[in-house]
Structure formats: C-alpha cells, structure tokens
CSV table of C-alpha atoms and ligand atoms in Angstrom, one decimal:
chain,number,residue,atom,x,y,z
A,1,VAL,CA,-29.9,21.8,-27.5
A,2,THR,CA,-28.1,25.1,-27.8
A,3,ALA,CA,-26.9,26.9,-24.7
A,4,TYR,CA,-26.4,30.6,-24.1
A,5,TRP,CA,-24.8,32.3,-21.1
A,6,CYS,CA,-26.0,35.9,-20.4
A,7,GLU,CA,-23.7,38.1,-18.5
A,8,LEU,CA,-26.8,39.8,-17.2
A,9,ALA,CA,-30.5,39.0,-18.0
A,10,TRP,CA,-33.8,40.6,-17.2
A,11,LEU,CA,-36.1,37.8,-16.1
A,12,GLY,CA,-39.1,40.0,-15.2
A,13,GLY,CA,-38.2,41.3,-11.8
A,14,GLU,CA,-37.1,44.8,-10.7
A,15,ARG,CA,-33.4,43.9,-11.1
A,16,ALA,CA,-31.3,42.1,-13.7
A,17,GLU,CA,-29.8,38.7,-12.8
A,18,ARG,CA,-26.1,37.9,-13.1
A,19,GLY,CA,-24.8,34.9,-15.0
A,20,VAL,CA,-27.9,33.4,-16.5
A,21,SER,CA,-27.6,30.2,-18.4
A,22,VAL,CA,-30.4,29.7,-21.0
A,23,GLU,CA,-30.8,26.3,-22.7
A,24,VAL,CA,-32.8,26.2,-26.0
A,25,GLU,CA,-34.4,23.2,-27.6
A,26,GLY,CA,-35.8,23.9,-31.1
A,27,GLU,CA,-37.5,27.2,-30.9
A,28,ARG,CA,-38.3,27.1,-27.2
A,29,ILE,CA,-36.4,27.8,-24.0
A,30,ALA,CA,-35.8,24.5,-22.2
A,31,ALA,CA,-34.2,25.8,-18.9
A,32,VAL,CA,-33.1,29.1,-17.3
A,33,GLU,CA,-30.6,29.2,-14.5
A,34,PRO,CA,-29.4,32.4,-12.9
A,35,GLY,CA,-26.2,32.7,-10.8
A,36,VAL,CA,-24.0,30.7,-13.1
A,37,ALA,CA,-20.6,32.4,-12.6
A,38,SER,CA,-19.0,31.5,-15.9
A,39,PRO,CA,-20.2,30.2,-19.3
A,40,PRO,CA,-20.7,26.4,-19.3
A,41,ALA,CA,-18.7,24.5,-21.9
A,42,GLY,CA,-20.1,25.0,-25.4
A,43,ALA,CA,-22.4,27.9,-24.4
A,44,GLU,CA,-22.5,31.0,-26.6
A,45,ARG,CA,-21.6,34.0,-24.5
A,46,LEU,CA,-24.0,37.0,-24.6
A,47,ASP,CA,-22.1,40.0,-23.0
A,48,GLY,CA,-24.3,42.8,-21.9
A,49,LEU,CA,-27.9,42.8,-20.7
A,50,THR,CA,-30.2,40.2,-22.3
A,51,LEU,CA,-33.9,41.0,-22.6
A,52,PRO,CA,-36.8,38.9,-23.9
A,53,GLY,CA,-37.7,39.7,-27.6
A,54,LEU,CA,-39.4,43.1,-28.0
A,55,ALA,CA,-42.9,43.3,-29.5
A,56,ASN,CA,-43.8,46.2,-31.8
A,57,ALA,CA,-47.5,46.0,-31.4
A,58,HIS,CA,-48.4,48.7,-34.0
A,59,SER,CA,-46.7,49.1,-37.4
A,60,HIS,CA,-47.6,50.4,-40.9
A,61,ALA,CA,-44.4,49.3,-42.6
A,62,PHE,CA,-44.8,51.5,-45.7
A,63,GLN,CA,-44.9,54.7,-43.7
A,64,ARG,CA,-41.2,54.2,-43.1
A,65,ALA,CA,-40.8,56.0,-46.5
A,66,LEU,CA,-42.3,59.2,-44.9
A,67,ARG,CA,-39.4,59.5,-42.5
A,68,GLY,CA,-37.9,63.0,-42.9
A,69,ARG,CA,-40.3,63.7,-45.7
A,70,ALA,CA,-43.4,64.6,-43.7
A,71,GLN,CA,-42.2,65.7,-40.3
A,72,GLY,CA,-41.2,69.3,-40.6
A,73,ARG,CA,-44.5,71.1,-40.8
A,74,GLY,CA,-48.2,70.7,-41.1
A,75,SER,CA,-51.0,69.0,-39.1
A,76,PHE,CA,-52.0,65.4,-38.6
A,77,TRP,CA,-54.3,65.9,-41.6
A,78,THR,CA,-51.6,67.3,-43.9
A,79,TRP,CA,-49.4,64.4,-42.8
A,80,ARG,CA,-52.2,62.0,-43.8
A,81,GLU,CA,-52.3,63.6,-47.3
A,82,ARG,CA,-48.6,62.9,-47.7
A,83,MET,CA,-49.2,59.3,-46.5
A,84,TYR,CA,-52.0,58.9,-49.1
A,85,GLU,CA,-49.6,60.3,-51.8
A,86,LEU,CA,-47.1,57.6,-50.8
A,87,SER,CA,-49.6,54.8,-50.6
A,88,GLU,CA,-50.8,55.5,-54.2
A,89,ARG,CA,-47.3,54.9,-55.5
A,90,LEU,CA,-47.0,51.4,-53.9
A,91,ASP,CA,-47.5,48.1,-55.6
A,92,PRO,CA,-46.9,44.7,-54.0
A,93,ASP,CA,-43.2,44.6,-55.0
A,94,ARG,CA,-42.5,48.1,-53.6
A,95,LEU,CA,-44.5,47.2,-50.5
A,96,HIS,CA,-42.5,44.0,-50.1
A,97,ALA,CA,-39.2,45.8,-50.5
A,98,LEU,CA,-40.2,48.4,-47.9
A,99,GLY,CA,-41.6,45.8,-45.5
A,100,ARG,CA,-38.5,43.6,-45.7
A,101,ALA,CA,-36.2,46.6,-45.1
A,102,VAL,CA,-38.1,48.0,-42.2
A,103,TYR,CA,-38.6,44.6,-40.6
A,104,GLY,CA,-34.8,44.3,-40.9
A,105,GLU,CA,-34.5,47.6,-39.2
A,106,MET,CA,-36.8,46.3,-36.5
A,107,ALA,CA,-34.8,43.1,-36.1
A,108,MET,CA,-31.7,45.2,-35.5
A,109,ALA,CA,-33.6,47.2,-32.9
A,110,GLY,CA,-34.4,44.0,-31.0
A,111,ILE,CA,-38.0,43.6,-32.2
A,112,THR,CA,-38.8,39.9,-32.6
A,113,THR,CA,-42.5,40.2,-33.4
A,114,VAL,CA,-44.3,42.9,-35.3
A,115,GLY,CA,-48.1,43.7,-35.4
A,116,GLU,CA,-48.6,45.0,-39.0
A,117,PHE,CA,-51.9,46.9,-39.1
A,118,HIS,CA,-52.5,46.4,-42.8
A,119,TYR,CA,-55.0,48.3,-44.9
A,120,LEU,CA,-53.3,48.8,-48.3
A,121,HIS,CA,-55.1,45.8,-49.8
A,122,HIS,CA,-56.0,46.5,-53.4
A,123,GLY,CA,-54.6,47.9,-56.6
A,124,PRO,CA,-55.1,51.4,-57.9
A,125,GLY,CA,-58.7,52.6,-57.8
A,126,GLY,CA,-59.6,49.6,-55.5
A,127,THR,CA,-59.3,46.9,-58.1
A,128,PRO,CA,-58.3,43.7,-56.3
A,129,TYR,CA,-55.1,41.9,-57.4
A,130,ASP,CA,-55.4,38.4,-58.9
A,131,ASP,CA,-54.7,37.2,-55.4
A,132,PRO,CA,-56.8,39.6,-53.3
A,133,ASN,CA,-54.3,39.1,-50.4
A,134,GLU,CA,-51.2,39.7,-52.5
A,135,THR,CA,-50.1,42.7,-50.4
A,136,GLY,CA,-50.8,41.0,-47.1
A,137,ARG,CA,-48.8,38.0,-48.2
A,138,ALA,CA,-46.0,40.2,-49.4
A,139,LEU,CA,-45.7,41.6,-45.9
A,140,ILE,CA,-45.8,38.2,-44.3
A,141,ARG,CA,-43.0,37.1,-46.7
A,142,ALA,CA,-41.0,40.3,-45.9
A,143,ALA,CA,-41.1,39.5,-42.1
A,144,SER,CA,-40.0,36.0,-42.6
A,145,GLU,CA,-37.0,37.1,-44.8
A,146,ALA,CA,-36.1,39.7,-42.1
A,147,GLY,CA,-36.1,36.9,-39.5
A,148,ILE,CA,-38.9,38.2,-37.3
A,149,ARG,CA,-42.5,37.0,-36.5
A,150,ILE,CA,-45.5,38.9,-37.7
A,151,THR,CA,-49.2,39.2,-36.8
A,152,LEU,CA,-50.9,40.6,-39.8
A,153,LEU,CA,-53.8,42.6,-38.4
A,154,ASP,CA,-55.9,42.8,-41.5
A,155,ALA,CA,-57.9,46.0,-41.4
A,156,CYS,CA,-61.5,46.5,-42.5
A,157,TYR,CA,-61.9,50.0,-44.1
A,158,LEU,CA,-65.1,50.9,-45.7
A,159,ARG,CA,-65.8,54.7,-45.9
A,160,GLY,CA,-64.0,58.0,-45.9
A,161,GLY,CA,-65.6,59.4,-42.7
A,162,PHE,CA,-68.8,59.4,-40.6
A,163,ALA,CA,-70.8,60.8,-43.5
A,164,SER,CA,-68.4,60.7,-46.4
A,165,GLU,CA,-67.6,58.5,-49.3
A,166,LEU,CA,-64.1,57.0,-49.8
A,167,GLU,CA,-61.7,59.5,-51.2
A,168,PRO,CA,-59.9,58.3,-54.4
A,169,ALA,CA,-56.7,57.4,-52.4
A,170,GLN,CA,-58.8,55.4,-49.9
A,171,ARG,CA,-60.3,53.1,-52.5
A,172,ARG,CA,-57.3,50.8,-52.3
A,173,PHE,CA,-58.0,50.2,-48.6
A,174,ALA,CA,-61.6,49.2,-49.0
A,175,ASP,CA,-63.4,45.8,-49.6
A,176,GLY,CA,-66.9,47.2,-50.1
A,177,ASP,CA,-68.5,45.7,-47.0
A,178,ALA,CA,-67.7,43.7,-43.9
A,179,GLU,CA,-68.7,40.4,-45.6
A,180,ALA,CA,-66.2,40.9,-48.4
A,181,TRP,CA,-63.6,41.9,-45.9
A,182,ALA,CA,-64.2,38.7,-43.9
A,183,GLU,CA,-64.1,36.5,-47.0
A,184,ARG,CA,-60.7,38.0,-48.0
A,185,ALA,CA,-59.2,38.0,-44.5
A,186,GLY,CA,-60.5,34.4,-44.0
A,187,ALA,CA,-58.4,33.2,-47.0
A,188,LEU,CA,-55.1,34.2,-45.2
A,189,ASP,CA,-53.6,31.1,-43.6
A,190,GLN,CA,-51.4,31.1,-40.5
A,191,GLY,CA,-47.9,29.5,-40.3
A,192,PRO,CA,-45.0,28.9,-37.9
A,193,GLY,CA,-43.8,32.6,-37.9
A,194,HIS,CA,-47.0,34.3,-38.8
A,195,ARG,CA,-50.5,34.8,-37.4
A,196,VAL,CA,-53.5,36.6,-38.7
A,197,GLY,CA,-55.6,39.0,-36.6
A,198,ALA,CA,-58.3,41.5,-37.4
A,199,ALA,CA,-58.5,45.3,-37.3
A,200,ILE,CA,-61.3,47.8,-37.4
A,201,HIS,CA,-59.4,50.7,-39.0
A,202,SER,CA,-61.3,53.3,-37.0
A,203,VAL,CA,-64.8,54.3,-36.2
A,204,ARG,CA,-64.4,56.9,-39.0
A,205,ALA,CA,-63.7,54.2,-41.6
A,206,VAL,CA,-66.1,51.4,-40.3
A,207,ASP,CA,-69.7,51.9,-39.4
A,208,PRO,CA,-71.0,50.3,-36.1
A,209,GLY,CA,-72.7,47.4,-37.8
A,210,SER,CA,-69.7,46.4,-39.8
A,211,ALA,CA,-67.5,46.9,-36.7
A,212,ALA,CA,-69.7,44.3,-34.9
A,213,ALA,CA,-69.2,41.9,-37.9
A,214,VAL,CA,-65.4,42.2,-37.7
A,215,ALA,CA,-65.5,41.7,-33.9
A,216,GLU,CA,-67.6,38.6,-34.3
A,217,TRP,CA,-65.2,37.2,-37.0
A,218,ALA,CA,-62.2,37.7,-34.6
A,219,ALA,CA,-64.0,36.3,-31.6
A,220,ALA,CA,-65.2,33.2,-33.4
A,221,ARG,CA,-61.5,32.5,-34.2
A,222,SER,CA,-59.9,33.7,-31.0
A,223,ARG,CA,-57.8,36.2,-33.0
A,224,PRO,CA,-56.5,39.5,-31.8
A,225,LEU,CA,-58.6,42.5,-32.8
A,226,HIS,CA,-57.1,46.0,-33.0
A,227,ALA,CA,-58.5,49.5,-33.8
A,228,HIS,CA,-57.2,53.0,-33.9
A,229,VAL,CA,-59.1,54.8,-31.1
A,230,SER,CA,-59.3,58.5,-30.2
A,231,GLU,CA,-55.9,59.6,-31.6
A,232,GLN,CA,-57.2,63.1,-32.3
A,233,PRO,CA,-59.8,65.2,-30.4
A,234,SER,CA,-61.6,65.9,-33.7
A,235,GLU,CA,-62.3,62.1,-34.1
A,236,ASN,CA,-64.1,62.1,-30.8
A,237,GLU,CA,-66.1,65.3,-31.7
A,238,GLU,CA,-67.1,63.9,-35.1
A,239,CYS,CA,-68.1,60.6,-33.6
A,240,VAL,CA,-70.2,62.0,-30.8
A,241,ALA,CA,-71.9,64.4,-33.3
A,242,ALA,CA,-72.6,61.5,-35.8
A,243,VAL,CA,-73.7,58.7,-33.5
A,244,GLY,CA,-74.0,60.2,-30.0
A,245,ARG,CA,-71.2,58.1,-28.5
A,246,THR,CA,-67.4,58.2,-28.2
A,247,PRO,CA,-65.3,55.9,-30.4
A,248,THR,CA,-64.7,53.6,-27.4
A,249,GLY,CA,-68.4,53.6,-26.7
A,250,VAL,CA,-69.2,52.6,-30.3
A,251,LEU,CA,-66.6,49.8,-30.1
A,252,ALA,CA,-68.1,48.6,-26.8
A,253,GLY,CA,-71.5,48.6,-28.4
A,254,ALA,CA,-70.1,46.6,-31.3
A,255,GLY,CA,-68.9,43.9,-28.9
A,256,ALA,CA,-65.2,44.6,-29.8
A,257,LEU,CA,-63.8,45.2,-26.3
A,258,GLY,CA,-62.2,42.3,-24.3
A,259,GLN,CA,-59.0,40.6,-23.6
A,260,ASP,CA,-58.2,40.0,-27.2
A,261,PHE,CA,-58.9,43.7,-28.1
A,262,THR,CA,-56.2,46.4,-28.3
A,263,ALA,CA,-57.1,50.1,-28.6
A,264,VAL,CA,-54.3,51.8,-30.5
A,265,HIS,CA,-53.4,55.3,-29.2
A,266,ALA,CA,-56.4,56.0,-26.9
A,267,THR,CA,-54.8,59.4,-26.5
A,268,HIS,CA,-58.0,61.2,-25.8
A,269,PRO,CA,-60.4,58.8,-24.0
A,270,SER,CA,-63.2,60.1,-21.7
A,271,PRO,CA,-63.3,58.9,-18.1
A,272,ASP,CA,-66.1,56.5,-19.2
A,273,ASP,CA,-63.9,55.2,-22.0
A,274,ILE,CA,-61.1,54.4,-19.6
A,275,GLY,CA,-63.5,52.4,-17.5
A,276,LEU,CA,-64.9,50.5,-20.5
A,277,LEU,CA,-61.4,49.6,-21.7
A,278,GLY,CA,-60.1,48.7,-18.2
A,279,ASP,CA,-63.2,46.7,-17.1
A,280,SER,CA,-63.1,44.6,-20.3
A,281,GLY,CA,-59.4,43.9,-19.9
A,282,SER,CA,-58.7,45.5,-23.3
A,283,SER,CA,-55.1,46.4,-24.0
A,284,VAL,CA,-53.9,49.8,-25.0
A,285,CYS,CA,-51.1,50.3,-27.5
A,286,LEU,CA,-49.4,53.7,-27.1
A,287,CYS,CA,-47.1,54.9,-29.9
A,288,PRO,CA,-45.4,57.8,-28.2
A,289,THR,CA,-42.8,58.7,-30.9
A,290,THR,CA,-45.6,58.9,-33.5
A,291,GLU,CA,-48.0,60.7,-31.2
A,292,ARG,CA,-45.3,63.3,-30.5
A,293,ASP,CA,-44.5,63.6,-34.2
A,294,LEU,CA,-48.1,64.2,-35.2
A,295,GLY,CA,-48.9,66.4,-32.2
A,296,ASP,CA,-51.6,64.0,-31.0
A,297,GLY,CA,-51.0,64.6,-27.3
A,298,ILE,CA,-50.0,62.5,-24.3
A,299,GLY,CA,-52.3,59.6,-23.5
A,300,PRO,CA,-53.4,58.9,-19.9
A,301,ALA,CA,-51.3,55.8,-19.6
A,302,SER,CA,-51.4,55.6,-15.8
A,303,ALA,CA,-55.2,56.0,-15.6
A,304,LEU,CA,-55.7,53.3,-18.3
A,305,ALA,CA,-53.3,50.9,-16.6
A,306,ALA,CA,-55.0,51.6,-13.2
A,307,ALA,CA,-58.4,50.9,-14.7
A,308,GLY,CA,-57.1,47.4,-15.8
A,309,SER,CA,-55.7,47.8,-19.3
A,310,PRO,CA,-52.4,46.2,-20.0
A,311,LEU,CA,-50.2,48.7,-21.9
A,312,CYS,CA,-48.0,47.9,-24.9
A,313,LEU,CA,-46.1,49.9,-27.5
A,314,GLY,CA,-45.8,50.5,-31.2
A,315,SER,CA,-43.6,52.5,-33.6
A,316,ASP,CA,-46.6,53.1,-35.8
A,317,SER,CA,-45.4,55.6,-38.5
A,318,HIS,CA,-41.7,54.7,-37.9
A,319,ALA,CA,-40.6,58.3,-37.4
A,320,VAL,CA,-38.1,56.2,-35.4
A,321,VAL,CA,-37.9,52.4,-34.9
A,322,ASP,CA,-36.8,52.1,-31.3
A,323,LEU,CA,-38.9,50.3,-28.7
A,324,LEU,CA,-36.6,51.4,-25.9
A,325,GLU,CA,-37.4,55.0,-26.8
A,326,GLU,CA,-41.1,54.1,-26.9
A,327,ALA,CA,-40.8,52.5,-23.5
A,328,ARG,CA,-39.1,55.4,-21.8
A,329,ALA,CA,-41.5,57.8,-23.4
A,330,LEU,CA,-44.4,56.0,-21.6
A,331,GLU,CA,-42.8,57.2,-18.4
A,332,LEU,CA,-41.1,60.5,-19.4
A,333,ASP,CA,-44.0,62.0,-21.3
A,334,GLU,CA,-46.3,61.4,-18.4
A,335,ARG,CA,-43.8,63.0,-16.0
A,336,LEU,CA,-44.1,66.1,-18.1
A,337,ALA,CA,-47.8,66.0,-18.2
A,338,ARG,CA,-48.3,65.2,-14.5
A,339,LEU,CA,-45.3,67.2,-13.0
A,340,GLU,CA,-44.4,64.0,-11.1
A,341,ARG,CA,-41.6,61.5,-11.3
A,342,GLY,CA,-41.5,57.7,-10.9
A,343,VAL,CA,-44.9,56.9,-12.3
A,344,ARG,CA,-43.8,53.4,-13.1
A,345,THR,CA,-40.7,51.2,-12.7
A,346,PRO,CA,-38.2,50.2,-15.4
A,347,ALA,CA,-39.5,46.6,-15.1
A,348,GLU,CA,-43.1,47.8,-15.9
A,349,LEU,CA,-41.8,49.7,-18.9
A,350,LEU,CA,-39.9,46.5,-20.1
A,351,ARG,CA,-43.0,44.4,-19.6
A,352,ALA,CA,-44.9,46.8,-21.9
A,353,ALA,CA,-42.2,46.3,-24.6
A,354,THR,CA,-42.1,42.5,-24.3
A,355,ASP,CA,-44.7,40.4,-22.6
A,356,ALA,CA,-47.7,42.7,-23.0
A,357,GLY,CA,-47.0,43.5,-26.6
A,358,HIS,CA,-46.7,39.8,-27.4
A,359,ARG,CA,-50.0,39.0,-25.7
A,360,ALA,CA,-51.7,41.8,-27.7
A,361,LEU,CA,-50.5,40.3,-30.9
A,362,GLY,CA,-51.6,36.7,-30.1
A,363,TRP,CA,-48.2,35.3,-29.0
A,364,PRO,CA,-48.7,34.7,-25.3
A,365,GLU,CA,-45.9,32.2,-25.4
A,366,ALA,CA,-43.3,34.9,-26.2
A,367,GLY,CA,-41.9,37.9,-24.4
A,368,ARG,CA,-40.4,36.3,-21.3
A,369,ILE,CA,-37.2,34.5,-20.6
A,370,GLU,CA,-38.5,31.3,-18.9
A,371,ALA,CA,-38.7,27.6,-19.6
A,372,GLY,CA,-41.4,26.9,-22.2
A,373,ALA,CA,-41.4,30.3,-23.8
A,374,LEU,CA,-40.2,31.0,-27.4
A,375,ALA,CA,-36.5,31.5,-27.4
A,376,ASP,CA,-36.2,35.2,-28.2
A,377,LEU,CA,-33.2,36.8,-26.7
A,378,VAL,CA,-32.2,40.5,-27.3
A,379,THR,CA,-28.8,41.6,-25.9
A,380,ILE,CA,-28.0,45.2,-25.2
A,381,GLY,CA,-24.3,46.1,-25.1
A,382,LEU,CA,-23.2,47.7,-21.9
A,383,ASP,CA,-19.8,48.9,-23.2
A,384,GLY,CA,-21.1,51.6,-25.6
A,385,VAL,CA,-21.1,55.3,-25.0
A,386,ARG,CA,-24.7,55.4,-23.9
A,387,THR,CA,-24.6,52.5,-21.5
A,388,ALA,CA,-21.0,52.2,-20.2
A,389,GLY,CA,-20.9,52.4,-16.4
A,390,ALA,CA,-24.3,50.8,-16.0
A,391,ASP,CA,-24.2,49.1,-12.6
A,392,GLY,CA,-24.9,45.3,-12.8
A,393,GLU,CA,-28.4,44.6,-11.6
A,394,GLU,CA,-29.5,48.2,-12.3
A,395,ALA,CA,-28.7,47.6,-16.0
A,396,ALA,CA,-32.4,47.2,-16.8
A,397,ALA,CA,-32.9,50.9,-15.7
A,398,ALA,CA,-29.9,52.0,-17.8
A,399,ALA,CA,-31.3,50.1,-20.8
A,400,VAL,CA,-34.7,51.6,-20.6
A,401,PHE,CA,-33.7,55.1,-19.8
A,402,ALA,CA,-30.6,55.5,-21.9
A,403,ALA,CA,-29.9,52.7,-24.4
A,404,SER,CA,-31.2,53.0,-28.0
A,405,ALA,CA,-31.8,50.6,-30.9
A,406,ALA,CA,-28.2,51.2,-31.8
A,407,ASP,CA,-27.1,49.4,-28.6
A,408,VAL,CA,-28.7,46.1,-29.7
A,409,ARG,CA,-25.8,43.7,-30.2
A,410,SER,CA,-27.4,40.3,-30.8
A,411,VAL,CA,-30.9,39.0,-31.5
A,412,VAL,CA,-32.1,35.4,-31.4
A,413,VAL,CA,-35.6,34.7,-32.7
A,414,GLY,CA,-37.1,31.3,-31.9
A,415,GLY,CA,-33.6,29.9,-31.2
A,416,ARG,CA,-32.2,31.2,-34.5
A,417,PRO,CA,-29.6,34.0,-34.5
A,418,VAL,CA,-30.8,36.9,-36.6
A,419,VAL,CA,-28.4,39.7,-35.5
A,420,ARG,CA,-24.9,39.3,-34.3
A,421,ASP,CA,-22.4,42.0,-33.3
A,422,GLY,CA,-24.9,44.6,-34.3
A,423,ARG,CA,-25.2,43.2,-37.9
A,424,HIS,CA,-28.2,41.6,-39.5
A,425,LEU,CA,-27.0,38.1,-40.6
A,426,SER,CA,-28.9,37.9,-43.9
A,427,LEU,CA,-29.8,41.5,-45.0
A,428,ASP,CA,-27.9,44.7,-45.8
A,429,VAL,CA,-30.6,46.6,-43.9
A,430,ALA,CA,-29.4,50.1,-44.5
A,431,GLY,CA,-28.8,49.4,-48.2
A,432,GLU,CA,-32.2,47.9,-48.6
A,433,LEU,CA,-33.9,50.8,-46.7
A,434,GLY,CA,-32.2,53.3,-49.0
A,435,ALA,CA,-33.2,51.4,-52.1
A,436,ALA,CA,-36.8,50.7,-51.0
A,437,VAL,CA,-37.5,54.3,-49.9
A,438,ALA,CA,-36.0,55.7,-53.1
A,439,GLY,CA,-38.0,53.1,-55.1
A,440,ALA,CA,-41.2,54.1,-53.4
A,441,TRP,CA,-40.9,57.7,-54.4
A,442,ALA,CA,-39.4,57.1,-57.9
B,1,ZN,ZN1,-51.6,53.4,-36.9
C-alpha cells in the first residue's frame, strides 16, 4: 500500500476538498479520506490541487510534427495536403519516435490515457508491412514507454471521397475492404495498459455498408467506436448530395450510434443529428484548439449535452497539448458564440476532461478519485505565476480557467509515478520531440 496526501483534491463536486488522503494498492485506489489536516506518516505529499488523470480522447500522434509548420495560412484542405506530405515520410520507426515523444508531452500535461485514432497503417503505396499491425503496435509501445495508457482506435479507411478513388497519399491508410480491416484489427491484442477500439475514419472515407460492418465488429466485442463527424460544412453538403442524409444520419443508419460511440468534432450537426446523438447516448469529443486552428467553427456543445450526449475532449492535431485549455475552450468559445456567460461549471468542464473521456475510450474504471478506481493522480501547482493566489476550495475553477499544462507538477498513472516536480521520470521529452520532429521531416 502506498499513501498520498493531497493538499487539495477535486473529488467530482463543485469545490475542491482540503487534506485528502489517498491510499493506493497496486494500480487501484483503496481508500479516499478528505479532511485529513496533515500528511499521515509515510504518505507522499502532493502540494497543490490534485485531479483525476486527464483523458485525451482524440489524438493523431504524428500530426505533432505539423506544429508551427502548417498553422500560418491556408484552409482545412491545404492543411490536409501538408498532413499527407508528412504522413508519406513516416515509417514505423519515425512514427514510434514521434508517438513516444508526444505521449511524453501528454504525460507532462497530466494526460494519463490517450485515444489514438490510427489510420497510418501500411507502407508506401499501401503495401502492408510484414506485420500488418506494425504501426499500431509501434504506437502502443510508445505509450507504454511514455508511461500512459492507450486505446488504439484502429480506423477503417477505404476511399478518397463519396465518389472518388484513394489519392496516392491515402493508400497507406486503406485495407481494401471492411473484411480486410476487421481481420487486421482483430489481430491486435489488448494488455494491461492498452485497449483496442474501432474507428470509422469518416463517412467520406467509408461507405455506409462498410461502416455498418465496422460498427458490428465493435458491438460484438463491446469496444469503443469513434468517427470524425461533421467537422466541416462541406462534408455535410457532399454527404447529403451523395446519399441524401447527413453524416450522423448515415452513421445512425449503419447502427454505429450508442453508448460506446463517440462522434469526434460534431461541429456542424443539424438539429436532427443532435437528437440522434443525444437519444442514443453517444458521446461527442470536441477538439477546440484544433477546431480553432483549422477554422472549423464552434460546435453546439450545450445543445449536444442537453440532448443527452456526454462531452469529452481531444487535442487531435496537437496544435497544443493542453487538456485544461481544451476544457476552458468548451466554455469560453461558447460564451463568444452565444453572448452569454456561465454556460457550465468548472466541475462539468473537469468531468469532460477526466471521467467522460475515459468512458469514451473504454476505461470506465478511470477518471475519478474514488475507492476502486485506477490510481491516476495529476497535481497542478498552485504556487506558479498563473495559479498563485487561488483560493482553497475554489482552486478547481482557477485550474480550469487559468492553469496550463506547464503547471502540472506530478503525475501518477496506475499507482506508478511518471512525472515528478514537472519532470518526466524516464524520458527527456523536449529532446525527444525535437529529434522526432526533425527526423520526420529529414
Ligand atoms: Zn482527428
């Protein structure tokens, strides 16, 4: 048994609790007791505000190499060209190096579980590697080396668009048909720190019949299923023109929606789409810093939540890796769009970043500080320039509105310390990021 004593801890309510003792047995929390005035003998002291582990529910690790290189000008579609140019340069070793470095960056930002939406499956021209899952396995290994958990959301990708063949750069993403996708994805095993889910890349890249096959594969195994949905208005227009339904309508028809389904973005859903997502209990993963960067728009988060969809968050293209920034954007972007303050409370924003994200990734036992949950503890310093002066129980609001990834002091994943005093315990993360990004473009 290991014991921690948190100066302040957020246990899910509107306010933080003072003096919280957390006992850990193996990888789980054995007991939680608030109101303990001073650290019990032998307990490790966590000064600041301790949160449950953060879940980054939508990541494409390799896109970290686009940071600063594709943000200045252009449209979503010119950004995508640059992303294809990058993806063509990657092999399993370069992907592993980028993955390990960016997952290290995530660990330092307090992210204890990542959902990697993975579509860069094959070698140049679409030729499979000797192990057809070599790139997926490289990412799973990368997460383990960085000390965080991963749900590999293996994405089916079959065509270039509603009526177009694969472009040369897209051939590496594609398996030919849904059966071949299922055979390959089915060969990926699960382990203590990694789980495997499914993804329909988008209704552009997967026809309705194949989307139904992927949904059936995921349902038969009770695995999470994710899809990019309505990120750009043109996706909706093309979809309606091609098949007479919206992307959400197509996915509903394919049997994809439900409590294990997460719609990524849902920036431009119709009122009917919002009803379909909410009524089915589907989650929605907003990625506000990427949606900003790409000029996608501001998703109707409140309407989606009111309809019944749990909201979670992702850093997607990794323009920045900061779940606290994603969480406050959920609130602040909507204030701009609705000319109204206080749409949701800091506790609701923290739930999106923790509990809801873990559920969407198939880790319902993580994301809360309570007995029985996985022992993931993320401590935000309250003595730094952004957070100094935060008032005790109101510290959760200070964290969500003003703290950044740079304020994360310590991270424990499954009872194991990964970050201490703001330093990753096993990786030189900045050094590895520099080398991996340079290596990707070399
Ligand atoms: Zn994405």
